């Protein structure tokens, strides 16, 4: 007996807002399958407001509302049976975040959960990494966002340590990451990776997915530290405009890709990793799985 249901995850990040719709395929005697059906991304960049002015602007409040109304219609059209919406650091730190959450509920009928950094790290780490990792190896999982980056050490298939740092692409673009935060991260990575003979990095987030796609590597093959360094240096020889016109990057990717690479390269350097694996998973995938396994509350369409 085959059963296919649709679940949705809304990820309201500091750089972009995403709607992921997944097919949940259940078949007697077989493990459940999670298959991506549709992904819509809107680059609202809430962090540019919040990290500088401490609040979300009128224009971006309206854009969030319009996006949530559109997402609601898409979920209805797709016949989504369950969904969950999570907002991360920009909404968390915004002075008017609560007001916007209330407005979205009232006008779009979507309930938004504003989650903490540690909860975000836990949801991301709960994605089915076992499909992508070797259970005998040690990994540092790095999920780079606009406002924060989540780091998780995984050894022998088990989470050993997890922490969220306020180092994100939008914060770095606006030069508002303190030197102490970098030093704290370096110390955390160093102390949590020193006991292992060899460590690899797993990267998630839109920027590393884009870099992986450009590399032309086949799924499951890693990017090397040498490749990442070369690409990082090459990107910096182009202006923002040239990255759009000559490297064919979207305008909302062409600026954040450089600070994102800085975070991944720092993580590789400080952990001693020579390779970074890119399984193309993130918070939205984690939300879908958490709805299915009912580890967090969800909403019914």
XYZ file of N, CA, C and O in Angstrom, residues 55-253:
796
model
N 15.254 46.858 13.537
C 13.839 46.570 13.230
C 13.658 46.340 11.743
O 14.470 46.777 10.929
N 12.585 45.647 11.416
C 12.263 45.361 10.011
C 11.514 46.558 9.442
O 10.555 47.060 10.047
N 11.958 47.027 8.275
C 11.378 48.228 7.660
C 9.932 47.991 7.215
O 9.485 46.848 7.090
N 9.243 49.107 6.940
C 7.846 49.042 6.452
C 7.781 48.282 5.142
O 6.908 47.442 4.936
N 8.738 48.576 4.257
C 8.758 47.934 2.936
C 8.926 46.416 3.074
O 8.207 45.640 2.446
N 9.865 46.001 3.915
C 10.101 44.562 4.075
C 9.007 43.864 4.878
O 8.768 42.672 4.702
N 8.316 44.617 5.742
C 7.151 44.065 6.448
C 6.082 43.706 5.419
O 5.484 42.623 5.457
N 5.872 44.612 4.457
C 4.883 44.367 3.403
C 5.311 43.198 2.516
O 4.488 42.370 2.135
N 6.615 43.122 2.223
C 7.118 42.026 1.376
C 6.949 40.678 2.075
O 6.606 39.679 1.434
N 7.198 40.654 3.383
C 6.998 39.411 4.154
C 5.541 38.995 4.093
O 5.212 37.824 3.872
N 4.659 39.970 4.278
C 3.219 39.697 4.256
C 2.788 39.167 2.888
O 2.080 38.155 2.796
N 3.223 39.842 1.821
C 2.889 39.406 0.454
C 3.408 37.993 0.192
O 2.728 37.159 -0.402
N 4.643 37.725 0.653
C 5.263 36.409 0.447
C 4.492 35.326 1.189
O 4.235 34.245 0.641
N 4.109 35.607 2.426
C 3.364 34.617 3.218
C 1.979 34.345 2.623
O 1.519 33.200 2.621
N 1.340 35.383 2.090
C 0.034 35.194 1.425
C 0.216 34.314 0.185
O -0.590 33.420 -0.081
N 1.296 34.565 -0.568
C 1.593 33.754 -1.766
C 1.899 32.310 -1.368
O 1.428 31.360 -2.012
N 2.677 32.131 -0.302
C 3.013 30.784 0.170
C 1.756 30.033 0.609
O 1.624 28.833 0.375
N 0.855 30.745 1.256
C -0.406 30.138 1.718
C -1.196 29.607 0.513
O -1.702 28.476 0.526
N -1.267 30.427 -0.544
C -1.981 30.010 -1.764
C -1.308 28.810 -2.422
O -1.972 27.881 -2.874
N 0.036 28.836 -2.459
C 0.778 27.718 -3.059
C 0.557 26.426 -2.279
O 0.378 25.361 -2.866
N 0.544 26.534 -0.953
C 0.326 25.335 -0.126
C -1.081 24.772 -0.349
O -1.264 23.564 -0.434
N -2.068 25.670 -0.487
C -3.453 25.244 -0.750
C -3.529 24.564 -2.111
O -4.118 23.493 -2.263
N -2.884 25.190 -3.093
C -2.888 24.674 -4.460
C -2.211 23.300 -4.546
O -2.647 22.420 -5.281
N -1.146 23.106 -3.762
C -0.412 21.833 -3.743
C -1.093 20.771 -2.871
O -0.647 19.640 -2.822
N -2.131 21.176 -2.149
C -2.840 20.288 -1.206
C -1.923 19.806 -0.081
O -1.875 18.611 0.245
N -1.177 20.747 0.477
C -0.299 20.455 1.610
C -1.167 20.134 2.822
O -2.119 20.858 3.131
N -0.859 19.040 3.528
C -1.684 18.655 4.681
C -1.121 19.177 6.010
O -1.845 19.389 6.962
N 0.214 19.362 6.064
C 0.836 19.888 7.290
C 1.978 20.803 6.918
O 2.693 20.537 5.948
N 2.160 21.853 7.713
C 3.295 22.741 7.461
C 3.799 23.327 8.772
O 3.116 23.296 9.791
N 5.010 23.851 8.710
C 5.560 24.593 9.838
C 6.392 25.741 9.308
O 7.141 25.571 8.350
N 6.239 26.918 9.936
C 7.015 28.101 9.555
C 7.948 28.474 10.700
O 7.510 28.615 11.840
N 9.234 28.594 10.395
C 10.226 28.980 11.406
C 10.971 30.230 10.961
O 11.359 30.344 9.798
N 11.176 31.150 11.894
C 11.972 32.353 11.624
C 13.215 32.298 12.485
O 13.176 31.845 13.635
N 14.338 32.758 11.917
C 15.614 32.642 12.631
C 16.125 34.015 13.097
O 15.338 34.858 13.496
N 17.450 34.233 13.039
C 18.036 35.346 13.789
C 17.503 36.748 13.498
O 17.378 37.546 14.421
N 17.178 37.083 12.245
C 16.695 38.448 11.968
C 15.392 38.721 12.703
O 15.250 39.736 13.392
N 14.437 37.804 12.585
C 13.143 37.985 13.253
C 13.319 37.905 14.771
O 12.653 38.629 15.517
N 14.229 37.065 15.214
C 14.507 36.864 16.629
C 15.026 38.152 17.274
O 14.670 38.497 18.382
N 15.869 38.866 16.540
C 16.519 40.061 17.100
C 15.795 41.360 16.785
O 16.175 42.425 17.282
N 14.759 41.290 15.949
C 14.064 42.508 15.534
C 13.131 43.037 16.628
O 12.379 42.284 17.236
N 13.168 44.358 16.838
C 12.319 44.994 17.851
C 10.838 44.836 17.507
O 9.989 44.792 18.398
N 10.522 44.760 16.197
C 9.107 44.623 15.801
C 8.786 43.222 15.268
O 7.785 43.008 14.580
N 9.639 42.250 15.587
C 9.430 40.879 15.118
C 8.105 40.289 15.565
O 7.375 39.693 14.777
N 7.777 40.485 16.836
C 6.527 39.940 17.407
C 5.315 40.528 16.687
O 4.345 39.837 16.373
N 5.382 41.821 16.400
C 4.292 42.526 15.713
C 4.079 41.929 14.313
O 2.942 41.727 13.871
N 5.191 41.628 13.620
C 5.099 41.067 12.266
C 4.552 39.640 12.306
O 3.722 39.269 11.475
N 4.973 38.871 13.299
C 4.459 37.504 13.482
C 2.940 37.543 13.668
O 2.195 36.766 13.053
N 2.465 38.478 14.496
C 1.015 38.635 14.742
C 0.280 39.055 13.477
O -0.813 38.573 13.183
N 0.896 39.959 12.715
C 0.299 40.469 11.471
C 0.157 39.352 10.435
O -0.873 39.236 9.764
N 1.189 38.517 10.319
C 1.165 37.397 9.362
C 0.074 36.394 9.745
O -0.663 35.903 8.893
N -0.052 36.133 11.038
C -1.089 35.199 11.505
C -2.480 35.748 11.197
O -3.348 35.043 10.690
N -2.646 37.028 11.453
C -3.952 37.682 11.256
C -4.319 37.782 9.777
O -5.452 37.499 9.389
N -3.359 38.158 8.920
C -3.692 38.420 7.515
C -3.460 37.246 6.569
O -4.139 37.119 5.562
N -2.479 36.378 6.892
C -2.200 35.249 5.992
C -2.601 33.915 6.606
O -2.615 32.891 5.927
N -2.903 33.920 7.906
C -3.294 32.676 8.580
C -2.142 31.707 8.779
O -2.345 30.510 8.950
N -0.913 32.246 8.758
C 0.267 31.395 8.955
C 0.885 31.710 10.311
O 1.207 32.858 10.616
N 1.041 30.666 11.108
C 1.634 30.807 12.441
C 3.153 30.616 12.332
O 3.615 29.601 11.836
N 3.914 31.625 12.764
C 5.385 31.565 12.662
C 5.989 31.305 14.033
O 5.658 31.961 15.006
N 6.887 30.330 14.074
C 7.654 30.030 15.281
C 9.003 30.741 15.184
O 9.760 30.464 14.247
N 9.294 31.641 16.116
C 10.608 32.279 16.118
C 11.515 31.403 16.983
O 11.301 31.281 18.182
N 12.498 30.759 16.342
C 13.307 29.767 17.066
C 14.681 30.324 17.446
O 15.230 31.183 16.768
N 15.230 29.816 18.528
C 16.560 30.214 18.996
C 17.652 29.531 18.200
O 17.412 28.553 17.490
N 18.872 30.041 18.328
C 20.015 29.499 17.587
C 20.283 28.044 17.870
O 20.583 27.261 16.965
N 20.151 27.643 19.130
C 20.431 26.243 19.485
C 19.352 25.317 18.920
O 19.636 24.209 18.478
N 18.097 25.798 18.945
C 16.991 24.996 18.384
C 17.172 24.858 16.874
O 16.943 23.795 16.295
N 17.616 25.953 16.234
C 17.882 25.934 14.794
C 18.956 24.888 14.480
O 18.805 24.078 13.557
N 20.018 24.887 15.263
C 21.104 23.915 15.080
C 20.592 22.491 15.240
O 20.957 21.589 14.475
N 19.701 22.293 16.228
C 19.159 20.949 16.495
C 18.271 20.466 15.349
O 18.341 19.305 14.943
N 17.442 21.371 14.795
C 16.549 20.998 13.679
C 17.380 20.647 12.445
O 17.128 19.651 11.766
N 18.403 21.470 12.168
C 19.263 21.225 11.006
C 19.992 19.886 11.155
O 20.045 19.072 10.236
N 20.535 19.674 12.363
C 21.304 18.441 12.605
C 20.419 17.201 12.594
O 20.900 16.087 12.404
N 19.101 17.394 12.769
C 18.179 16.255 12.779
C 17.823 15.786 11.366
O 17.144 14.781 11.197
N 18.286 16.515 10.342
C 18.057 16.049 8.976
C 18.781 14.715 8.846
O 19.763 14.483 9.540
N 18.305 13.897 7.963
C 18.842 12.534 7.911
C 20.252 12.514 7.315
O 20.468 12.150 6.160
N 21.207 12.906 8.133
C 22.591 12.973 7.671
C 23.187 11.596 7.415
O 24.152 11.467 6.672
N 22.605 10.581 8.044
C 23.165 9.232 7.902
C 23.225 8.752 6.452
O 24.027 7.909 6.104
N 22.363 9.352 5.619
C 22.362 9.011 4.196
C 23.637 9.518 3.517
O 24.063 9.014 2.502
N 24.201 10.590 4.085
C 25.317 11.272 3.427
C 26.673 11.029 4.080
O 27.693 11.377 3.520
N 26.662 10.478 5.280
C 27.936 10.375 6.001
C 28.401 8.929 6.194
O 27.601 8.004 6.166
N 29.682 8.805 6.397
C 30.279 7.521 6.735
C 30.220 7.395 8.263
O 30.792 8.230 8.973
N 29.519 6.368 8.789
C 29.354 6.261 10.243
C 30.654 6.078 11.027
O 30.676 6.239 12.241
N 31.733 5.777 10.323
C 33.017 5.587 11.012
C 33.880 6.848 11.044
O 34.955 6.860 11.611
N 33.364 7.932 10.411
C 34.168 9.153 10.316
C 33.671 10.248 11.261
O 32.609 10.137 11.871
N 34.471 11.320 11.337
C 34.117 12.485 12.149
C 33.898 13.684 11.227
O 34.679 13.903 10.293
N 32.834 14.440 11.505
C 32.494 15.595 10.665
C 32.208 16.835 11.505
O 31.728 16.734 12.635
N 32.478 17.980 10.894
C 32.015 19.256 11.439
C 30.967 19.756 10.459
O 31.273 20.041 9.296
N 29.716 19.800 10.916
C 28.616 20.244 10.061
C 28.452 21.749 10.214
O 28.307 22.254 11.332
N 28.510 22.475 9.090
C 28.469 23.942 9.103
C 27.306 24.421 8.233
O 27.299 24.222 7.020
N 26.316 25.057 8.863
C 25.178 25.595 8.114
C 25.254 27.121 8.186
O 24.991 27.724 9.221
N 25.624 27.734 7.060
C 25.821 29.186 7.022
C 24.523 29.890 6.642
O 23.929 29.605 5.603
N 24.107 30.823 7.488
C 22.927 31.627 7.217
C 23.298 33.094 7.089
O 24.472 33.468 7.132
N 22.279 33.932 6.950
C 22.526 35.368 6.824
C 22.884 36.015 8.146
O 23.697 36.939 8.208
N 22.266 35.512 9.238
C 22.485 36.122 10.546
C 23.335 35.293 11.478
O 24.005 35.823 12.360
N 23.292 33.977 11.309
C 24.068 33.107 12.196
C 24.526 31.868 11.430
O 24.022 31.562 10.354
N 25.498 31.181 12.030
C 25.982 29.921 11.463
C 25.935 28.870 12.560
O 26.350 29.127 13.686
N 25.388 27.705 12.210
C 25.273 26.609 13.169
C 26.375 25.584 12.906
O 26.598 25.189 11.760
N 27.041 25.180 13.982
C 28.143 24.215 13.893
C 27.798 22.984 14.739
O 27.388 23.126 15.893
N 27.975 21.794 14.163
C 27.706 20.553 14.886
C 28.831 19.558 14.625
O 29.199 19.335 13.464
N 29.381 18.990 15.687
C 30.404 17.946 15.535
C 29.694 16.595 15.587
O 28.923 16.323 16.504
N 29.936 15.770 14.559
C 29.320 14.442 14.473
C 30.429 13.399 14.424
O 31.293 13.443 13.540
N 30.415 12.491 15.380
C 31.424 11.431 15.423
C 30.734 10.075 15.482
O 29.817 9.877 16.280
N 31.148 9.150 14.617
C 30.549 7.801 14.556
C 29.018 7.876 14.425
O 28.285 7.109 15.034
N 28.541 8.854 13.636
C 27.106 9.001 13.400
C 26.323 9.664 14.518
O 25.113 9.812 14.431
N 27.006 10.093 15.583
C 26.312 10.725 16.723
C 26.765 12.164 16.917
O 27.944 12.482 16.742
N 25.804 13.019 17.303
C 26.138 14.422 17.589
C 26.908 14.515 18.902
O 26.457 14.009 19.916
N 28.047 15.168 18.849
C 28.891 15.304 20.032
C 28.725 16.689 20.654
O 28.666 16.841 21.867
N 28.659 17.714 19.806
C 28.520 19.093 20.290
C 27.858 19.925 19.202
O 28.014 19.648 18.009
N 27.116 20.958 19.617
C 26.428 21.809 18.650
C 26.331 23.226 19.208
O 26.058 23.408 20.391
N 26.575 24.209 18.348
C 26.500 25.591 18.813
C 26.206 26.550 17.665
O 26.623 26.320 16.531
N 25.475 27.625 17.974
C 25.152 28.662 17.001
C 25.990 29.907 17.309
O 26.119 30.300 18.463
N 26.569 30.496 16.254
C 27.363 31.727 16.419
C 26.772 32.846 15.568
O 26.328 32.601 14.454
N 26.819 34.064 16.094
C 26.279 35.218 15.357
C 27.276 35.699 14.299
O 27.741 36.832 14.315
N 27.618 34.777 13.430
C 28.471 35.093 12.279
C 27.687 34.630 11.056
O 27.485 33.435 10.868
N 27.186 35.567 10.271
C 26.396 35.223 9.088
C 26.785 36.125 7.934
O 27.468 37.132 8.113
N 26.337 35.770 6.732
C 26.757 36.498 5.530
C 26.293 37.962 5.533
O 27.044 38.850 5.154
N 25.057 38.198 5.969
C 24.526 39.570 5.952
C 25.229 40.413 7.024
O 25.562 41.577 6.805
N 25.497 39.808 8.179
C 26.252 40.523 9.235
C 27.653 40.882 8.731
O 28.134 41.991 8.959
N 28.319 39.925 8.062
C 29.675 40.176 7.566
C 29.691 41.244 6.477
O 30.581 42.088 6.433
N 28.681 41.210 5.602
C 28.578 42.224 4.540
C 28.496 43.626 5.128
O 29.019 44.578 4.570
N 27.799 43.728 6.263
C 27.617 45.027 6.921
C 28.679 45.309 7.981
O 28.566 46.272 8.732
N 29.704 44.435 8.019
C 30.855 44.603 8.894
C 30.471 44.761 10.372
O 30.963 45.649 11.073
N 29.568 43.889 10.817
C 29.123 43.993 12.218
C 29.383 42.707 13.013
O 28.692 42.420 13.975
N 30.402 41.956 12.594
C 30.808 40.785 13.382
C 32.069 41.183 14.157
O 33.065 41.593 13.571
N 31.990 41.056 15.473
C 33.126 41.459 16.311
C 34.267 40.450 16.191
O 34.031 39.251 16.011
N 35.472 40.956 16.356
C 36.674 40.109 16.301
C 36.598 39.010 17.372
O 36.991 37.873 17.158
N 36.032 39.380 18.538
C 35.909 38.424 19.656
C 35.042 37.217 19.269
O 35.290 36.106 19.714
N 34.009 37.476 18.435
C 33.122 36.384 18.011
C 33.894 35.388 17.146
O 33.746 34.177 17.298
N 34.740 35.908 16.240
C 35.586 35.043 15.413
C 36.535 34.228 16.294
O 36.721 33.032 16.076
N 37.132 34.897 17.285
C 38.082 34.218 18.176
C 37.398 33.124 18.998
O 37.941 32.049 19.211
N 36.159 33.433 19.421
C 35.368 32.466 20.191
C 35.056 31.236 19.337
O 35.140 30.096 19.796
N 34.704 31.497 18.063
C 34.417 30.398 17.134
C 35.672 29.559 16.885
O 35.616 28.326 16.924
N 36.796 30.226 16.674
C 38.063 29.513 16.437
C 38.402 28.606 17.626
O 38.786 27.447 17.446
N 38.184 29.127 18.812
C 38.478 28.368 20.034
C 37.522 27.179 20.156
O 37.933 26.067 20.479
N 36.229 27.404 19.834
C 35.218 26.337 19.929
C 35.539 25.205 18.952
O 35.535 24.035 19.317
N 35.825 25.576 17.698
C 36.151 24.556 16.688
C 37.431 23.814 17.080
O 37.483 22.584 17.032
N 38.436 24.557 17.502
C 39.711 23.952 17.898
C 39.553 22.964 19.030
O 40.044 21.828 18.959
N 38.809 23.359 20.069
C 38.664 22.480 21.239
C 37.782 21.271 20.954
O 37.962 20.212 21.554
N 36.832 21.397 20.005
C 35.933 20.269 19.710
C 36.432 19.363 18.586
O 35.808 18.350 18.295
N 37.532 19.752 17.944
C 38.039 18.891 16.861
C 39.426 18.316 17.154
O 39.896 17.445 16.433
N 40.052 18.784 18.238
C 41.441 18.370 18.493
C 41.594 16.891 18.869
O 42.642 16.311 18.657
N 40.551 16.269 19.407
C 40.674 14.878 19.842
C 40.551 13.873 18.711
O 40.677 12.669 18.921
N 40.294 14.355 17.487
C 40.042 13.434 16.371
C 41.224 13.398 15.405
O 41.829 14.423 15.099
N 41.488 12.205 14.902
C 42.611 12.009 13.987
C 42.366 12.753 12.664
O 43.231 13.423 12.129
N 41.133 12.629 12.134
C 40.804 13.269 10.860
C 39.361 13.751 10.895
O 38.482 13.062 11.417
N 39.142 14.930 10.349
C 37.782 15.490 10.349
C 37.481 16.046 8.960
O 38.344 16.601 8.298
N 36.246 15.858 8.499
C 35.782 16.465 7.245
C 34.660 17.441 7.589
O 33.999 17.294 8.613
N 34.447 18.421 6.711
C 33.358 19.375 6.919
C 32.184 18.999 6.025
O 32.364 18.537 4.896
N 30.968 19.155 6.558
C 29.747 19.051 5.752
C 29.179 20.465 5.702
O 29.008 21.112 6.739
N 28.941 20.974 4.506
C 28.434 22.342 4.372
C 27.010 22.365 3.868
O 26.656 21.624 2.958
N 26.192 23.226 4.482
C 24.850 23.441 3.932
C 24.552 24.929 3.893
O 25.197 25.731 4.563
N 23.566 25.303 3.092
C 23.237 26.706 2.858
C 23.283 26.987 1.366
O 23.970 26.289 0.604
N 22.547 28.007 0.934
C 22.432 28.327 -0.491
C 23.755 28.606 -1.181
O 23.952 28.248 -2.349
N 24.693 29.233 -0.456
C 25.963 29.608 -1.089
C 26.828 28.401 -1.428
O 27.366 28.306 -2.528
N 26.955 27.478 -0.481
C 27.792 26.299 -0.743
C 27.134 25.399 -1.791
O 27.819 24.766 -2.604
N 25.797 25.380 -1.816
C 25.101 24.611 -2.860
C 25.439 25.169 -4.244
O 25.647 24.422 -5.199
N 25.476 26.510 -4.326
C 25.793 27.181 -5.595
C 27.237 26.883 -6.003
O 27.530 26.576 -7.165
N 28.164 26.967 -5.039
C 29.587 26.701 -5.316
C 29.765 25.257 -5.809
O 30.503 24.998 -6.758
N 29.036 24.338 -5.165
C 29.127 22.926 -5.542
C 28.616 22.723 -6.974
O 29.227 22.006 -7.776
N 27.512 23.395 -7.298
C 26.931 23.278 -8.641
C 27.919 23.792 -9.694
O 28.122 23.163 -10.737
N 28.554 24.935 -9.395
C 29.518 25.532 -10.322
C 30.728 24.606 -10.522
O 31.280 24.505 -11.613
N 31.111 23.895 -9.454
C 32.301 23.030 -9.515
C 32.140 21.879 -10.510
O 33.124 21.340 -11.007
N 30.886 21.495 -10.778
C 30.625 20.386 -11.699
C 30.892 19.016 -11.103
O 30.863 18.001 -11.789
N 31.136 18.965 -9.799
C 31.392 17.679 -9.114
C 30.115 16.842 -9.072
O 29.008 17.383 -9.003
N 30.287 15.524 -9.052
C 29.117 14.661 -8.933
C 28.714 14.557 -7.462
O 29.565 14.680 -6.568
N 27.425 14.345 -7.233
C 26.895 14.243 -5.867
C 27.665 13.210 -5.060
O 27.953 12.124 -5.555
N 28.006 13.561 -3.847
C 28.728 12.636 -2.980
C 30.226 12.855 -2.975
O 30.925 12.396 -2.077
N 30.727 13.569 -4.002
C 32.161 13.879 -4.055
C 32.409 15.201 -3.324
O 31.632 16.137 -3.466
N 33.515 15.303 -2.560
C 33.745 16.549 -1.816
C 34.469 17.625 -2.627
O 35.088 17.339 -3.654
N 34.368 18.861 -2.150
C 35.193 19.951 -2.663
C 36.428 20.010 -1.759
O 36.312 19.826 -0.545
N 37.582 20.260 -2.323
C 38.804 20.289 -1.513
C 39.056 21.690 -0.964
O 38.537 22.685 -1.495
N 39.882 21.753 0.060
C 40.274 23.047 0.645
C 40.998 23.878 -0.422
O 40.789 25.091 -0.520
N 41.790 23.221 -1.254
C 42.510 23.901 -2.333
C 41.527 24.531 -3.317
O 41.665 25.691 -3.709
N 40.492 23.765 -3.725
C 39.488 24.288 -4.662
C 38.760 25.490 -4.056
O 38.579 26.524 -4.708
N 38.345 25.342 -2.800
C 37.607 26.408 -2.114
C 38.447 27.684 -2.006
O 37.950 28.786 -2.256
N 39.726 27.535 -1.672
C 40.619 28.700 -1.556
C 40.804 29.375 -2.908
O 40.739 30.607 -3.023
N 41.012 28.567 -3.941
C 41.214 29.108 -5.303
C 39.968 29.869 -5.766
O 40.069 30.966 -6.327
N 38.799 29.270 -5.525
C 37.547 29.902 -5.965
C 37.293 31.201 -5.184
O 36.875 32.208 -5.755
N 37.597 31.169 -3.905
C 37.438 32.347 -3.038
C 38.330 33.494 -3.533
O 37.882 34.631 -3.675
N 39.571 33.174 -3.843
C 40.505 34.189 -4.348
C 40.071 34.715 -5.710
O 40.178 35.914 -5.986
N 39.578 33.816 -6.566
C 39.114 34.215 -7.902
C 37.915 35.170 -7.802
O 37.862 36.197 -8.479
N 36.958 34.851 -6.923
C 35.762 35.699 -6.758
C 36.128 37.130 -6.407
O 35.487 38.078 -6.853
N 37.175 37.273 -5.593
C 37.549 38.609 -5.124
C 38.243 39.457 -6.188
O 38.418 40.653 -6.010
N 38.596 38.842 -7.320
C 39.186 39.623 -8.412
C 38.096 40.263 -9.286
O 38.395 41.065 -10.163
N 36.845 39.880 -9.051
C 35.712 40.437 -9.795
C 34.963 41.445 -8.927
O 34.840 41.252 -7.722
N 34.426 42.475 -9.553
C 33.569 43.424 -8.823
C 32.201 42.770 -8.640
O 31.891 41.745 -9.279
N 31.365 43.361 -7.807
C 30.005 42.855 -7.576
C 29.249 42.755 -8.901
O 28.615 41.743 -9.199
N 29.370 43.809 -9.724
C 28.661 43.846 -11.015
C 29.177 42.729 -11.936
O 28.398 42.055 -12.618
N 30.495 42.518 -11.936
C 31.089 41.473 -12.796
C 30.679 40.074 -12.345
O 30.536 39.171 -13.180
N 30.494 39.903 -11.051
C 30.045 38.588 -10.562
C 28.648 38.272 -11.106
O 28.302 37.116 -11.316
N 27.855 39.313 -11.321
C 26.498 39.128 -11.872
C 26.574 38.915 -13.385
O 26.000 37.966 -13.922
N 27.312 39.792 -14.081
C 27.316 39.751 -15.550
C 28.236 38.673 -16.128
O 27.899 38.028 -17.118
N 29.389 38.467 -15.504
C 30.360 37.526 -16.079
C 30.335 36.142 -15.437
O 30.588 35.139 -16.092
N 30.024 36.088 -14.123
C 29.989 34.783 -13.449
C 28.565 34.243 -13.335
O 28.331 33.171 -12.791
N 27.608 35.050 -13.835
C 26.204 34.613 -13.893
C 25.604 34.302 -12.515
O 24.812 33.373 -12.373
N 25.996 35.068 -11.498
C 25.410 34.891 -10.163
C 24.220 35.828 -10.009
O 24.235 36.952 -10.525
N 23.192 35.374 -9.292
C 22.053 36.255 -8.999
C 22.525 37.426 -8.151
O 23.466 37.287 -7.362
N 21.852 38.564 -8.266
C 22.302 39.763 -7.538
C 22.287 39.568 -6.022
O 23.116 40.137 -5.310
N 21.378 38.738 -5.524
C 21.320 38.515 -4.070
C 22.281 37.406 -3.625
O 22.382 37.120 -2.443
N 22.988 36.805 -4.588
C 23.992 35.794 -4.271
C 25.403 36.361 -4.470
O 26.350 35.974 -3.780
